[in-house]
Amino acid sequence: MSVSENCVQIDLLKDKVVANAQDLVNNNHMTGLESKAQKLSLDENDFLFDPVIFNMIKPCEFKFQYDRFEVIRSESSQKNLVDLGDGLILRPLKRDDFKRNYIGLMSLLSVVGEVSQEDFEKRFDQMKQAANTYFICVVEDVKKQLVIASLSLVYEQKFIRQVGARGRFEDMVVDVNYRGKRLSKLLLDVVVQLSNALGCYKISLECKDHLRKHYEQFGFVVEEGQNYLCRRFI
């Protein structure tokens, strides 16, 4: 399917999906990819958030071009995930991603410490119970059964801005063996659109100085008069 055909198909789904996205904005809980090389068994209850939101993503509005971005409905799970080509899929974080080296991936970003599978599952459950707050998007290499890239959107609800919400981007990381495939750009393109679909009035992130130009390509700017302050306890 071409990018233009995909955009047309997504436009036809817009009315239904906008209603689902509006449920998120209103604090209501939103009630698989069939890989061409391999069928995946995907359980909705394993996902941190409902992948139906990926229907809102329009590749024709991406800042960059990618080899493939095709929403495919899994026959087994009846849920939509995204085929990126080369055996890679985009999906929400799953409860069993500990075994797919998610913690190892995070250790490329910062100090993780000793995290057991039990620790991982407990934190996952806590995040999921905070409904419509944590949107962790990951890329999996299906053949190797490894999570190889991740970006988190934290949906922060406010009383200001007419009880609006802001988005915070956190924990962007790509496995060193998969860098150069534009996965960080793709994740940013997706999560920027996701933030807009959820009704965020703004999105923000923290980054090192040498990465500013990377994020500026997606519309992020250093606002005049704003300062980022940090106090660490560990």
PDB file of C-alpha atoms in Angstrom:
ATOM      1  CA  MET A   1       0.000   0.000   0.000  1.00  0.00           C
ATOM      2  CA  SER A   2       1.392   3.406  -0.938  1.00  0.00           C
ATOM      3  CA  VAL A   3       1.633   6.290   1.518  1.00  0.00           C
ATOM      4  CA  SER A   4      -1.112   8.190  -0.321  1.00  0.00           C
ATOM      5  CA  GLU A   5      -3.442   5.161  -0.294  1.00  0.00           C
ATOM      6  CA  ASN A   6      -2.741   4.688   3.407  1.00  0.00           C
ATOM      7  CA  CYS A   7      -3.672   8.316   4.103  1.00  0.00           C
ATOM      8  CA  VAL A   8      -6.974   7.895   2.250  1.00  0.00           C
ATOM      9  CA  GLN A   9      -7.759   4.733   4.216  1.00  0.00           C
ATOM     10  CA  ILE A  10      -6.979   6.441   7.516  1.00  0.00           C
ATOM     11  CA  ASP A  11      -9.162   9.420   6.567  1.00  0.00           C
ATOM     12  CA  LEU A  12     -12.092   7.024   6.097  1.00  0.00           C
ATOM     13  CA  LEU A  13     -11.560   5.733   9.629  1.00  0.00           C
ATOM     14  CA  LYS A  14     -11.175   9.184  11.122  1.00  0.00           C
ATOM     15  CA  ASP A  15     -14.690   9.707  12.499  1.00  0.00           C
ATOM     16  CA  LYS A  16     -14.615   6.464  14.461  1.00  0.00           C
ATOM     17  CA  VAL A  17     -11.094   6.898  15.757  1.00  0.00           C
ATOM     18  CA  VAL A  18     -11.559  10.563  16.668  1.00  0.00           C
ATOM     19  CA  ALA A  19     -14.366   9.452  18.959  1.00  0.00           C
ATOM     20  CA  ASN A  20     -12.034   6.962  20.610  1.00  0.00           C
ATOM     21  CA  ALA A  21      -9.320   9.589  20.999  1.00  0.00           C
ATOM     22  CA  GLN A  22     -11.868  12.004  22.475  1.00  0.00           C
ATOM     23  CA  ASP A  23     -12.644   9.366  25.104  1.00  0.00           C
ATOM     24  CA  LEU A  24      -9.023   9.671  26.174  1.00  0.00           C
ATOM     25  CA  VAL A  25      -9.244  13.428  26.373  1.00  0.00           C
ATOM     26  CA  ASN A  26     -12.369  13.052  28.500  1.00  0.00           C
ATOM     27  CA  ASN A  27     -10.543  10.634  30.833  1.00  0.00           C
ATOM     28  CA  ASN A  28     -12.564   7.618  29.714  1.00  0.00           C
ATOM     29  CA  HIS A  29     -10.775   4.307  29.179  1.00  0.00           C
ATOM     30  CA  MET A  30     -10.484   3.481  25.488  1.00  0.00           C
ATOM     31  CA  THR A  31     -12.493   0.297  24.949  1.00  0.00           C
ATOM     32  CA  GLY A  32      -1.336  -7.348  16.039  1.00  0.00           C
ATOM     33  CA  LEU A  33       0.212  -7.208  13.495  1.00  0.00           C
ATOM     34  CA  GLU A  34      -0.096 -10.063  11.011  1.00  0.00           C
ATOM     35  CA  SER A  35       3.566 -10.178  10.042  1.00  0.00           C
ATOM     36  CA  LYS A  36       3.924 -11.316   6.470  1.00  0.00           C
ATOM     37  CA  ALA A  37       6.658 -13.673   7.581  1.00  0.00           C
ATOM     38  CA  GLN A  38       5.189 -14.842  10.880  1.00  0.00           C
ATOM     39  CA  LYS A  39       1.881 -14.708  12.781  1.00  0.00           C
ATOM     40  CA  LEU A  40       2.004 -13.008  16.158  1.00  0.00           C
ATOM     41  CA  SER A  41      -0.188 -13.894  19.108  1.00  0.00           C
ATOM     42  CA  LEU A  42      -1.162 -10.563  20.671  1.00  0.00           C
ATOM     43  CA  ASP A  43      -3.465 -10.127  23.645  1.00  0.00           C
ATOM     44  CA  GLU A  44      -5.080  -6.708  24.177  1.00  0.00           C
ATOM     45  CA  ASN A  45      -4.638  -7.070  27.923  1.00  0.00           C
ATOM     46  CA  ASP A  46      -0.854  -7.269  27.474  1.00  0.00           C
ATOM     47  CA  PHE A  47      -0.624  -3.780  25.974  1.00  0.00           C
ATOM     48  CA  LEU A  48       0.066  -0.681  28.040  1.00  0.00           C
ATOM     49  CA  PHE A  49      -2.463   1.228  25.915  1.00  0.00           C
ATOM     50  CA  ASP A  50      -4.932   0.368  23.181  1.00  0.00           C
ATOM     51  CA  PRO A  51      -3.161   0.324  19.790  1.00  0.00           C
ATOM     52  CA  VAL A  52      -6.333   1.578  18.085  1.00  0.00           C
ATOM     53  CA  ILE A  53      -4.811   5.040  18.521  1.00  0.00           C
ATOM     54  CA  PHE A  54      -2.302   4.207  15.776  1.00  0.00           C
ATOM     55  CA  ASN A  55      -5.190   4.605  13.322  1.00  0.00           C
ATOM     56  CA  MET A  56      -4.891   8.346  13.922  1.00  0.00           C
ATOM     57  CA  ILE A  57      -1.365   8.479  12.524  1.00  0.00           C
ATOM     58  CA  LYS A  58      -1.058   9.946   9.025  1.00  0.00           C
ATOM     59  CA  PRO A  59       2.221   9.063   7.278  1.00  0.00           C
ATOM     60  CA  CYS A  60       1.546  11.803   4.726  1.00  0.00           C
ATOM     61  CA  GLU A  61       2.105  14.342   7.531  1.00  0.00           C
ATOM     62  CA  PHE A  62       5.448  12.924   8.675  1.00  0.00           C
ATOM     63  CA  LYS A  63       8.474  15.211   8.618  1.00  0.00           C
ATOM     64  CA  PHE A  64      10.526  12.455   7.000  1.00  0.00           C
ATOM     65  CA  GLN A  65       9.978   9.606   4.559  1.00  0.00           C
ATOM     66  CA  TYR A  66      10.290   6.015   5.764  1.00  0.00           C
ATOM     67  CA  ASP A  67      10.530   2.735   3.878  1.00  0.00           C
ATOM     68  CA  ARG A  68       7.235   1.481   5.271  1.00  0.00           C
ATOM     69  CA  PHE A  69       4.536   2.509   7.692  1.00  0.00           C
ATOM     70  CA  GLU A  70       1.560   0.231   7.226  1.00  0.00           C
ATOM     71  CA  VAL A  71      -1.186  -0.300   9.778  1.00  0.00           C
ATOM     72  CA  ILE A  72      -2.179  -3.973   9.670  1.00  0.00           C
ATOM     73  CA  ARG A  73      -4.974  -5.670  11.559  1.00  0.00           C
ATOM     74  CA  SER A  74      -4.025  -8.919  13.236  1.00  0.00           C
ATOM     75  CA  GLU A  75      -6.517 -11.706  12.618  1.00  0.00           C
ATOM     76  CA  SER A  76      -5.706 -13.269  15.992  1.00  0.00           C
ATOM     77  CA  SER A  77      -5.987 -10.178  18.171  1.00  0.00           C
ATOM     78  CA  GLN A  78      -8.201  -7.958  15.991  1.00  0.00           C
ATOM     79  CA  LYS A  79      -5.903  -5.087  16.942  1.00  0.00           C
ATOM     80  CA  ASN A  80      -3.903  -2.740  14.761  1.00  0.00           C
ATOM     81  CA  LEU A  81      -0.127  -2.574  14.902  1.00  0.00           C
ATOM     82  CA  VAL A  82       2.313  -1.049  12.450  1.00  0.00           C
ATOM     83  CA  ASP A  83       4.519  -2.922   9.991  1.00  0.00           C
ATOM     84  CA  LEU A  84       7.774  -1.004   9.469  1.00  0.00           C
ATOM     85  CA  GLY A  85       9.342  -3.525   7.101  1.00  0.00           C
ATOM     86  CA  ASP A  86      12.480  -5.649   7.634  1.00  0.00           C
ATOM     87  CA  GLY A  87      10.739  -7.647  10.345  1.00  0.00           C
ATOM     88  CA  LEU A  88      10.155  -4.607  12.556  1.00  0.00           C
ATOM     89  CA  ILE A  89       6.841  -3.601  14.128  1.00  0.00           C
ATOM     90  CA  LEU A  90       5.701  -0.552  16.068  1.00  0.00           C
ATOM     91  CA  ARG A  91       3.404  -1.243  19.007  1.00  0.00           C
ATOM     92  CA  PRO A  92       2.691  -0.330  22.623  1.00  0.00           C
ATOM     93  CA  LEU A  93       4.883  -1.736  25.380  1.00  0.00           C
ATOM     94  CA  LYS A  94       3.709  -5.182  26.536  1.00  0.00           C
ATOM     95  CA  ARG A  95       3.674  -6.742  29.976  1.00  0.00           C
ATOM     96  CA  ASP A  96       6.044  -9.507  28.878  1.00  0.00           C
ATOM     97  CA  ASP A  97       8.634  -7.233  27.234  1.00  0.00           C
ATOM     98  CA  PHE A  98      11.062  -7.985  30.037  1.00  0.00           C
ATOM     99  CA  LYS A  99      11.958 -11.129  28.110  1.00  0.00           C
ATOM    100  CA  ARG A 100      12.496  -9.017  24.973  1.00  0.00           C
ATOM    101  CA  ASN A 101      15.351  -7.117  26.660  1.00  0.00           C
ATOM    102  CA  TYR A 102      13.446  -3.893  27.332  1.00  0.00           C
ATOM    103  CA  ILE A 103      15.460  -3.278  30.501  1.00  0.00           C
ATOM    104  CA  GLY A 104      18.676  -3.918  28.607  1.00  0.00           C
ATOM    105  CA  LEU A 105      17.599  -1.332  26.043  1.00  0.00           C
ATOM    106  CA  MET A 106      16.893   1.204  28.792  1.00  0.00           C
ATOM    107  CA  SER A 107      20.386   0.629  30.210  1.00  0.00           C
ATOM    108  CA  LEU A 108      21.767   2.217  27.027  1.00  0.00           C
ATOM    109  CA  LEU A 109      20.024   5.422  28.092  1.00  0.00           C
ATOM    110  CA  SER A 110      20.673   5.701  31.829  1.00  0.00           C
ATOM    111  CA  VAL A 111      21.390   3.802  35.011  1.00  0.00           C
ATOM    112  CA  VAL A 112      18.709   1.132  35.487  1.00  0.00           C
ATOM    113  CA  GLY A 113      19.926  -0.841  38.487  1.00  0.00           C
ATOM    114  CA  GLU A 114      18.787  -4.337  39.396  1.00  0.00           C
ATOM    115  CA  VAL A 115      15.311  -4.829  37.916  1.00  0.00           C
ATOM    116  CA  SER A 116      13.750  -8.293  38.084  1.00  0.00           C
ATOM    117  CA  GLN A 117      10.895  -9.563  35.933  1.00  0.00           C
ATOM    118  CA  GLU A 118       8.641  -9.175  38.975  1.00  0.00           C
ATOM    119  CA  ASP A 119       9.748  -5.557  39.364  1.00  0.00           C
ATOM    120  CA  PHE A 120       9.069  -4.913  35.681  1.00  0.00           C
ATOM    121  CA  GLU A 121       5.586  -6.441  35.746  1.00  0.00           C
ATOM    122  CA  LYS A 122       4.653  -4.584  38.937  1.00  0.00           C
ATOM    123  CA  ARG A 123       5.676  -1.236  37.449  1.00  0.00           C
ATOM    124  CA  PHE A 124       3.882  -2.062  34.181  1.00  0.00           C
ATOM    125  CA  ASP A 125       0.677  -2.817  36.106  1.00  0.00           C
ATOM    126  CA  GLN A 126       0.983   0.441  38.061  1.00  0.00           C
ATOM    127  CA  MET A 127       1.408   2.400  34.833  1.00  0.00           C
ATOM    128  CA  LYS A 128      -1.545   0.694  33.195  1.00  0.00           C
ATOM    129  CA  GLN A 129      -3.743   1.358  36.218  1.00  0.00           C
ATOM    130  CA  ALA A 130      -3.001   5.071  35.754  1.00  0.00           C
ATOM    131  CA  ALA A 131      -5.243   4.928  32.698  1.00  0.00           C
ATOM    132  CA  ASN A 132      -4.461   7.214  29.756  1.00  0.00           C
ATOM    133  CA  THR A 133      -1.229   8.511  31.268  1.00  0.00           C
ATOM    134  CA  TYR A 134       1.662   6.427  29.928  1.00  0.00           C
ATOM    135  CA  PHE A 135       2.034   5.814  26.210  1.00  0.00           C
ATOM    136  CA  ILE A 136       5.269   3.880  25.679  1.00  0.00           C
ATOM    137  CA  CYS A 137       5.785   3.124  22.002  1.00  0.00           C
ATOM    138  CA  VAL A 138       8.338   0.474  21.111  1.00  0.00           C
ATOM    139  CA  VAL A 139       9.811  -1.070  17.990  1.00  0.00           C
ATOM    140  CA  GLU A 140      10.302  -4.838  18.061  1.00  0.00           C
ATOM    141  CA  ASP A 141      12.458  -7.008  15.843  1.00  0.00           C
ATOM    142  CA  VAL A 142       9.972  -9.850  15.486  1.00  0.00           C
ATOM    143  CA  LYS A 143      12.441 -12.446  14.250  1.00  0.00           C
ATOM    144  CA  LYS A 144      14.867 -11.825  17.118  1.00  0.00           C
ATOM    145  CA  GLN A 145      12.065 -11.104  19.609  1.00  0.00           C
ATOM    146  CA  LEU A 146      13.861  -8.025  20.866  1.00  0.00           C
ATOM    147  CA  VAL A 147      12.605  -4.525  21.673  1.00  0.00           C
ATOM    148  CA  ILE A 148      15.115  -2.349  19.865  1.00  0.00           C
ATOM    149  CA  ALA A 149      13.743   1.210  20.190  1.00  0.00           C
ATOM    150  CA  SER A 150      11.436   3.087  22.539  1.00  0.00           C
ATOM    151  CA  LEU A 151       9.919   6.508  23.202  1.00  0.00           C
ATOM    152  CA  SER A 152       7.549   7.410  26.043  1.00  0.00           C
ATOM    153  CA  LEU A 153       4.780   9.994  26.053  1.00  0.00           C
ATOM    154  CA  VAL A 154       3.543  10.999  29.495  1.00  0.00           C
ATOM    155  CA  TYR A 155       0.065  12.537  29.255  1.00  0.00           C
ATOM    156  CA  GLU A 156      -0.080  15.089  32.094  1.00  0.00           C
ATOM    157  CA  GLN A 157      -3.571  16.299  32.945  1.00  0.00           C
ATOM    158  CA  LYS A 158      -3.997  19.895  34.140  1.00  0.00           C
ATOM    159  CA  PHE A 159      -6.511  22.263  35.657  1.00  0.00           C
ATOM    160  CA  ILE A 160      -5.117  25.110  33.554  1.00  0.00           C
ATOM    161  CA  ARG A 161      -5.825  25.612  29.842  1.00  0.00           C
ATOM    162  CA  GLN A 162      -9.476  24.700  30.341  1.00  0.00           C
ATOM    163  CA  VAL A 163      -8.571  21.472  32.140  1.00  0.00           C
ATOM    164  CA  GLY A 164      -6.160  20.693  29.329  1.00  0.00           C
ATOM    165  CA  ALA A 165      -3.219  18.333  29.110  1.00  0.00           C
ATOM    166  CA  ARG A 166       0.430  18.604  28.150  1.00  0.00           C
ATOM    167  CA  GLY A 167       2.672  15.874  26.857  1.00  0.00           C
ATOM    168  CA  ARG A 168       6.187  15.052  27.995  1.00  0.00           C
ATOM    169  CA  PHE A 169       8.540  13.008  25.854  1.00  0.00           C
ATOM    170  CA  GLU A 170      10.825  10.737  27.853  1.00  0.00           C
ATOM    171  CA  ASP A 171      13.345   7.926  27.418  1.00  0.00           C
ATOM    172  CA  MET A 172      14.115   7.991  23.708  1.00  0.00           C
ATOM    173  CA  VAL A 173      16.555   5.191  22.926  1.00  0.00           C
ATOM    174  CA  VAL A 174      17.546   3.027  19.944  1.00  0.00           C
ATOM    175  CA  ASP A 175      19.663  -0.115  20.122  1.00  0.00           C
ATOM    176  CA  VAL A 176      23.170   0.561  18.800  1.00  0.00           C
ATOM    177  CA  ASN A 177      22.793  -2.240  16.225  1.00  0.00           C
ATOM    178  CA  TYR A 178      19.743  -0.535  14.682  1.00  0.00           C
ATOM    179  CA  ARG A 179      20.922   3.044  14.505  1.00  0.00           C
ATOM    180  CA  GLY A 180      20.946   4.655  11.070  1.00  0.00           C
ATOM    181  CA  LYS A 181      17.473   3.288  10.250  1.00  0.00           C
ATOM    182  CA  ARG A 182      15.700   6.547  11.203  1.00  0.00           C
ATOM    183  CA  LEU A 183      13.865   4.821  14.031  1.00  0.00           C
ATOM    184  CA  SER A 184      14.245   7.770  16.402  1.00  0.00           C
ATOM    185  CA  LYS A 185      12.818  10.087  13.731  1.00  0.00           C
ATOM    186  CA  LEU A 186       9.942   7.710  13.082  1.00  0.00           C
ATOM    187  CA  LEU A 187       9.115   7.452  16.791  1.00  0.00           C
ATOM    188  CA  LEU A 188       9.150  11.238  17.085  1.00  0.00           C
ATOM    189  CA  ASP A 189       6.913  11.638  14.035  1.00  0.00           C
ATOM    190  CA  VAL A 190       4.448   9.120  15.500  1.00  0.00           C
ATOM    191  CA  VAL A 191       4.398  10.433  19.061  1.00  0.00           C
ATOM    192  CA  VAL A 192       4.074  14.077  17.955  1.00  0.00           C
ATOM    193  CA  GLN A 193       0.922  13.106  16.048  1.00  0.00           C
ATOM    194  CA  LEU A 194      -0.253  10.966  18.945  1.00  0.00           C
ATOM    195  CA  SER A 195       0.112  13.942  21.313  1.00  0.00           C
ATOM    196  CA  ASN A 196      -1.962  16.089  18.987  1.00  0.00           C
ATOM    197  CA  ALA A 197      -4.642  13.388  18.684  1.00  0.00           C
ATOM    198  CA  LEU A 198      -4.886  13.231  22.478  1.00  0.00           C
ATOM    199  CA  GLY A 199      -5.472  16.972  22.632  1.00  0.00           C
ATOM    200  CA  CYS A 200      -2.233  18.094  24.295  1.00  0.00           C
ATOM    201  CA  TYR A 201      -1.871  21.875  24.250  1.00  0.00           C
ATOM    202  CA  LYS A 202       1.918  21.492  24.164  1.00  0.00           C
ATOM    203  CA  ILE A 203       4.656  18.879  24.278  1.00  0.00           C
ATOM    204  CA  SER A 204       8.096  19.195  25.807  1.00  0.00           C
ATOM    205  CA  LEU A 205      11.290  17.210  26.303  1.00  0.00           C
ATOM    206  CA  GLU A 206      14.749  17.422  27.827  1.00  0.00           C
ATOM    207  CA  CYS A 207      17.868  16.692  25.790  1.00  0.00           C
ATOM    208  CA  LYS A 208      21.611  17.219  25.699  1.00  0.00           C
ATOM    209  CA  ASP A 209      22.916  20.239  23.785  1.00  0.00           C
ATOM    210  CA  HIS A 210      24.258  18.212  20.851  1.00  0.00           C
ATOM    211  CA  LEU A 211      20.793  16.724  20.234  1.00  0.00           C
ATOM    212  CA  ARG A 212      18.917  20.025  19.995  1.00  0.00           C
ATOM    213  CA  LYS A 213      19.055  20.178  16.206  1.00  0.00           C
ATOM    214  CA  HIS A 214      17.615  16.669  16.012  1.00  0.00           C
ATOM    215  CA  TYR A 215      14.513  17.677  17.952  1.00  0.00           C
ATOM    216  CA  GLU A 216      14.221  21.098  16.341  1.00  0.00           C
ATOM    217  CA  GLN A 217      13.418  19.279  13.085  1.00  0.00           C
ATOM    218  CA  PHE A 218      10.122  18.299  14.700  1.00  0.00           C
ATOM    219  CA  GLY A 219       9.181  21.802  15.830  1.00  0.00           C
ATOM    220  CA  PHE A 220      10.706  21.819  19.315  1.00  0.00           C
ATOM    221  CA  VAL A 221      12.263  25.146  20.292  1.00  0.00           C
ATOM    222  CA  VAL A 222      13.935  26.711  23.309  1.00  0.00           C
ATOM    223  CA  GLU A 223      11.347  29.251  24.445  1.00  0.00           C
ATOM    224  CA  GLU A 224      12.582  32.691  25.418  1.00  0.00           C
ATOM    225  CA  GLY A 225      12.621  33.270  29.144  1.00  0.00           C
ATOM    226  CA  GLN A 226      12.208  29.585  29.989  1.00  0.00           C
ATOM    227  CA  ASN A 227      14.738  27.679  32.097  1.00  0.00           C
ATOM    228  CA  TYR A 228      15.068  24.008  32.846  1.00  0.00           C
ATOM    229  CA  LEU A 229      16.057  23.405  36.466  1.00  0.00           C
ATOM    230  CA  CYS A 230      16.824  20.057  38.031  1.00  0.00           C
ATOM    231  CA  ARG A 231      17.483  18.803  41.556  1.00  0.00           C
ATOM    232  CA  ARG A 232      18.651  15.212  41.831  1.00  0.00           C
ATOM    233  CA  PHE A 233      18.288  12.999  44.909  1.00  0.00           C
ATOM    234  CA  ILE A 234      20.219  10.055  43.461  1.00  0.00           C
TER     235      ILE A 234
END
